[in-house]
XYZ file of C-alpha atoms in Angstrom:
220
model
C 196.300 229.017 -35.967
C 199.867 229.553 -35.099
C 201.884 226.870 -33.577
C 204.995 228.079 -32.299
C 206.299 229.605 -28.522
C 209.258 231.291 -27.690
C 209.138 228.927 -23.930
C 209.102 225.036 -24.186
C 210.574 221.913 -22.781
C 211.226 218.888 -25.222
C 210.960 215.391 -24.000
C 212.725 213.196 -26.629
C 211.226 209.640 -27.004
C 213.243 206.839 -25.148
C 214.747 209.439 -22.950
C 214.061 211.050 -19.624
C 215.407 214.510 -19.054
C 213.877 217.176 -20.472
C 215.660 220.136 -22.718
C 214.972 223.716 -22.895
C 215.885 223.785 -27.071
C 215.302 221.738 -30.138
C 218.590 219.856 -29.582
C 218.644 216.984 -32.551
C 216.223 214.745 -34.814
C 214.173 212.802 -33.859
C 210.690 212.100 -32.228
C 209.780 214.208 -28.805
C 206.835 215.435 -27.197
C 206.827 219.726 -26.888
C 204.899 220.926 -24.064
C 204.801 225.259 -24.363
C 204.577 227.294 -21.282
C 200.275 227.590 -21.783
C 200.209 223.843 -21.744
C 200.009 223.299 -25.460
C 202.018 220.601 -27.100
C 203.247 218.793 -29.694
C 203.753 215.321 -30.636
C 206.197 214.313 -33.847
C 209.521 214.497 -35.704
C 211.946 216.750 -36.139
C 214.762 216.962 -38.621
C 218.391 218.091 -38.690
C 217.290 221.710 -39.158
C 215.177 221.175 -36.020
C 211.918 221.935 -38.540
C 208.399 219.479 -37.596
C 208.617 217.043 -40.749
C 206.097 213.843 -41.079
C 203.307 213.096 -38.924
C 202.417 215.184 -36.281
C 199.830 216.544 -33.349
C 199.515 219.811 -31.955
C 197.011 220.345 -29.057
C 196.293 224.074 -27.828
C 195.448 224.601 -24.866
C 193.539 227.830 -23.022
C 191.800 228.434 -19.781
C 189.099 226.460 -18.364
C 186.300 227.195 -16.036
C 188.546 227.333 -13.027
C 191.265 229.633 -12.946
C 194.180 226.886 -12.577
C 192.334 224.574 -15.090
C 193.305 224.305 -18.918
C 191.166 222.489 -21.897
C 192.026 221.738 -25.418
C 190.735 224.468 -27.410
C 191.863 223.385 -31.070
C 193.981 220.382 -32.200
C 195.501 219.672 -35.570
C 196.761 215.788 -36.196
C 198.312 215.451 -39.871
C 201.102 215.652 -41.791
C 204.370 218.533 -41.434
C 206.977 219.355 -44.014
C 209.288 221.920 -43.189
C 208.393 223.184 -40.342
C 204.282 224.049 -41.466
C 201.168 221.994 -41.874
C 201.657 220.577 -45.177
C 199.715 217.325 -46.557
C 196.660 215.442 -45.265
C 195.622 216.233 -42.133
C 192.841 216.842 -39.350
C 191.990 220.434 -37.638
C 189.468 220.747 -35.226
C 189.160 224.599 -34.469
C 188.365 226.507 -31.228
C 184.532 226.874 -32.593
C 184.530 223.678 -32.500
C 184.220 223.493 -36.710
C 186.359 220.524 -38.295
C 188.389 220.233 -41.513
C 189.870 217.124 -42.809
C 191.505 217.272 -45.785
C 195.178 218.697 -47.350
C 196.921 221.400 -45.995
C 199.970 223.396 -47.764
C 201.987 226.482 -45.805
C 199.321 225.962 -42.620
C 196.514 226.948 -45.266
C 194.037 224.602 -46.200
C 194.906 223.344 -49.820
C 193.571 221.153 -52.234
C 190.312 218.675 -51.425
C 189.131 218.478 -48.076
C 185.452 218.494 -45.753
C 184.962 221.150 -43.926
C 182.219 220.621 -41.002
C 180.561 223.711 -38.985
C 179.717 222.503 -35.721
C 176.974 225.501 -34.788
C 174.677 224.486 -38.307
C 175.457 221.430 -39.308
C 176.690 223.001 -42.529
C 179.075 220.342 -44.499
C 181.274 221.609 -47.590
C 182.967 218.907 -49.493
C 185.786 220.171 -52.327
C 188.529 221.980 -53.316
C 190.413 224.711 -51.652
C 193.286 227.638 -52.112
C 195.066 229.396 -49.361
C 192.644 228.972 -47.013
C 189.211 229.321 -49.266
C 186.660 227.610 -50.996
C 187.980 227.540 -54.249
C 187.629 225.522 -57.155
C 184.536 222.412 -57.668
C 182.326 222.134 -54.763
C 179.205 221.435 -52.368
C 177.675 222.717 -49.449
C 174.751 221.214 -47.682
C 173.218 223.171 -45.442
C 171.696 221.263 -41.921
C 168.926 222.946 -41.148
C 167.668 221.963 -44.898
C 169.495 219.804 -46.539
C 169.270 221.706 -49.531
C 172.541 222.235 -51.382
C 174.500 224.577 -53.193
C 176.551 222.660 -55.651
C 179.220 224.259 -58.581
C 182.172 226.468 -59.238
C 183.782 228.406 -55.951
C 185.872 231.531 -55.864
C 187.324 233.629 -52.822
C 185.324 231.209 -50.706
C 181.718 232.197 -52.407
C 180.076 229.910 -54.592
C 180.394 231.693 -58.182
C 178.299 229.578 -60.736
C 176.392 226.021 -60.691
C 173.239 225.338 -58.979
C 170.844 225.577 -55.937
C 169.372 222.229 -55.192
C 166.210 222.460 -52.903
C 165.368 219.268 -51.934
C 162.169 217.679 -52.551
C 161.373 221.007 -54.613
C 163.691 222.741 -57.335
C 166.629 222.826 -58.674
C 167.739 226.427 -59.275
C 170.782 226.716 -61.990
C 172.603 230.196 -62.892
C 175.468 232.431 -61.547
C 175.585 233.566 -58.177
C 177.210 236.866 -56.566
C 178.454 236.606 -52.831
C 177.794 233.133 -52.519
C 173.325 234.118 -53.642
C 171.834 233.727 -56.908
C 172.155 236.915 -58.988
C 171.073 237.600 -62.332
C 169.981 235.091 -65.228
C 168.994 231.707 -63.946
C 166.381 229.298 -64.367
C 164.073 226.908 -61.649
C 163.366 223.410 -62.374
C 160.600 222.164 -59.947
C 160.169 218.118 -59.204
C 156.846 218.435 -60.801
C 158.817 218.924 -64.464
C 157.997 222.745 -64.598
C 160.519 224.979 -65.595
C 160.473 228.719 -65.123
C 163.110 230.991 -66.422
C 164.064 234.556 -64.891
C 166.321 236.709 -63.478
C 167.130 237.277 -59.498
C 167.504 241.270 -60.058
C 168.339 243.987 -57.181
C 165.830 246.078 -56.400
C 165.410 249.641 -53.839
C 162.686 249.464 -50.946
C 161.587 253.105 -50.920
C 162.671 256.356 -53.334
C 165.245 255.051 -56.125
C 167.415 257.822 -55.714
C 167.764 257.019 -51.847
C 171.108 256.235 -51.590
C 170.846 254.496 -47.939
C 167.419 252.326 -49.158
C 168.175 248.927 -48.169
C 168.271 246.560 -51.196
C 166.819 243.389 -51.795
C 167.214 240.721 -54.515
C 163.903 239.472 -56.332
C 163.477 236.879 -58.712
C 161.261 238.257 -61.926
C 160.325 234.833 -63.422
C 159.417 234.306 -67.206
C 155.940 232.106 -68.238
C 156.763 229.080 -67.363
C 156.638 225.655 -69.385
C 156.440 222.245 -68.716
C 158.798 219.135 -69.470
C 156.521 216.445 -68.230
């Protein structure tokens, strides 16, 4: 989310008049002409540096009333959300973790408010990227390994109480070779292959992916 308006008033701290500009360093309080503000530091180039909150505000469920619809409280440098710091979005989903160029960067937790859902790990301009897990709420089963482009790419699929399923995955679902290894100490290895409901050379059959599994063996 952007956090800049051409409109504001500035409130610096230990003072009581308001300005209509950025006019010096120093710590003030922002307040934009939708009611969104900002609390931190400025420097000589009038840029947001250290420590900071920015509350956004939009309408409520009266026509004169505003809410807080997203608020990030965290760290600044020049200008941007860079270092640690705490978003909670207008869904109502939560990250805490770094930040670099207002894109989440580096380790953080990232907690979906309508599931449950919980990734913990690394992330590039803005994406899962890098080591990682995701739990899912409704299960608790997890998907734990290698991310790219914000898609799990390789690692495994831990079901709990059941299976772990290892192999590569292909938009963020297992796809190709792979293997199951049940709680019971049976292990079953396959391939999760895509396959046409209907005539094969229907090009608008819908496609599903099926796991062909091998004999399996046992470890126990």
């Amino acid at each position: 989310m952007g956090d800049e308006e051409s409109e504001y008033k500035v409130l610096y701290e230990g003072e009581e008049a308001e300005t209509n500009w950025i006019s010096k360093a120093g710590k003030a309080t922002v307040t934009y002409a939708d009611g969104s503000t900002f609390v931190g530091t400025f420097d000589e180039e009038k840029l947001k540096q250290g420590a900071g909150v920015y509350t956004w505000m939009g309408p409520g469920e009266d026509e004169d009333e505003k809410k807080v619809v997203a608020v990030y409280d965290g760290e600044y440098k020049d200008g941007v959300k860079s270092g640690r710091g705490k978003m909670t979005f207008p869904s109502g989903d939560v990250y805490d973790g770094f930040w670099k160029d207002n894109k989440m960067e580096g380790e953080g937790t990232y907690t979906y408010k309508a599931t449950g859902d919980i990734y913990s790990g690394a992330f590039s301009s803005g994406k899962k990227s890098g080591e990682g897990r995701y739990e899912f709420g409704a299960d608790a089963s997890q998907l734990v390994g290698t991310w790219a482009d914000g898609a799990i790419a390789t690692g495994s699929w831990v079901l709990k109480g059941a299976a772990v399923y290892a192999g590569a995955f292909k938009n963020g679902k297992p796809d190709g070779e792979g293997s199951f290894k049940f709680e019971s100490g049976i292990e079953q290895g396959g391939s999760y292959v895509a396959k046409k409901e209907g005539e094969e050379d229907d090009e608008d059959a819908p496609v599903t992916i099926a796991w062909e599994g091998k004999p399996v063996f046992s470890t126990a």
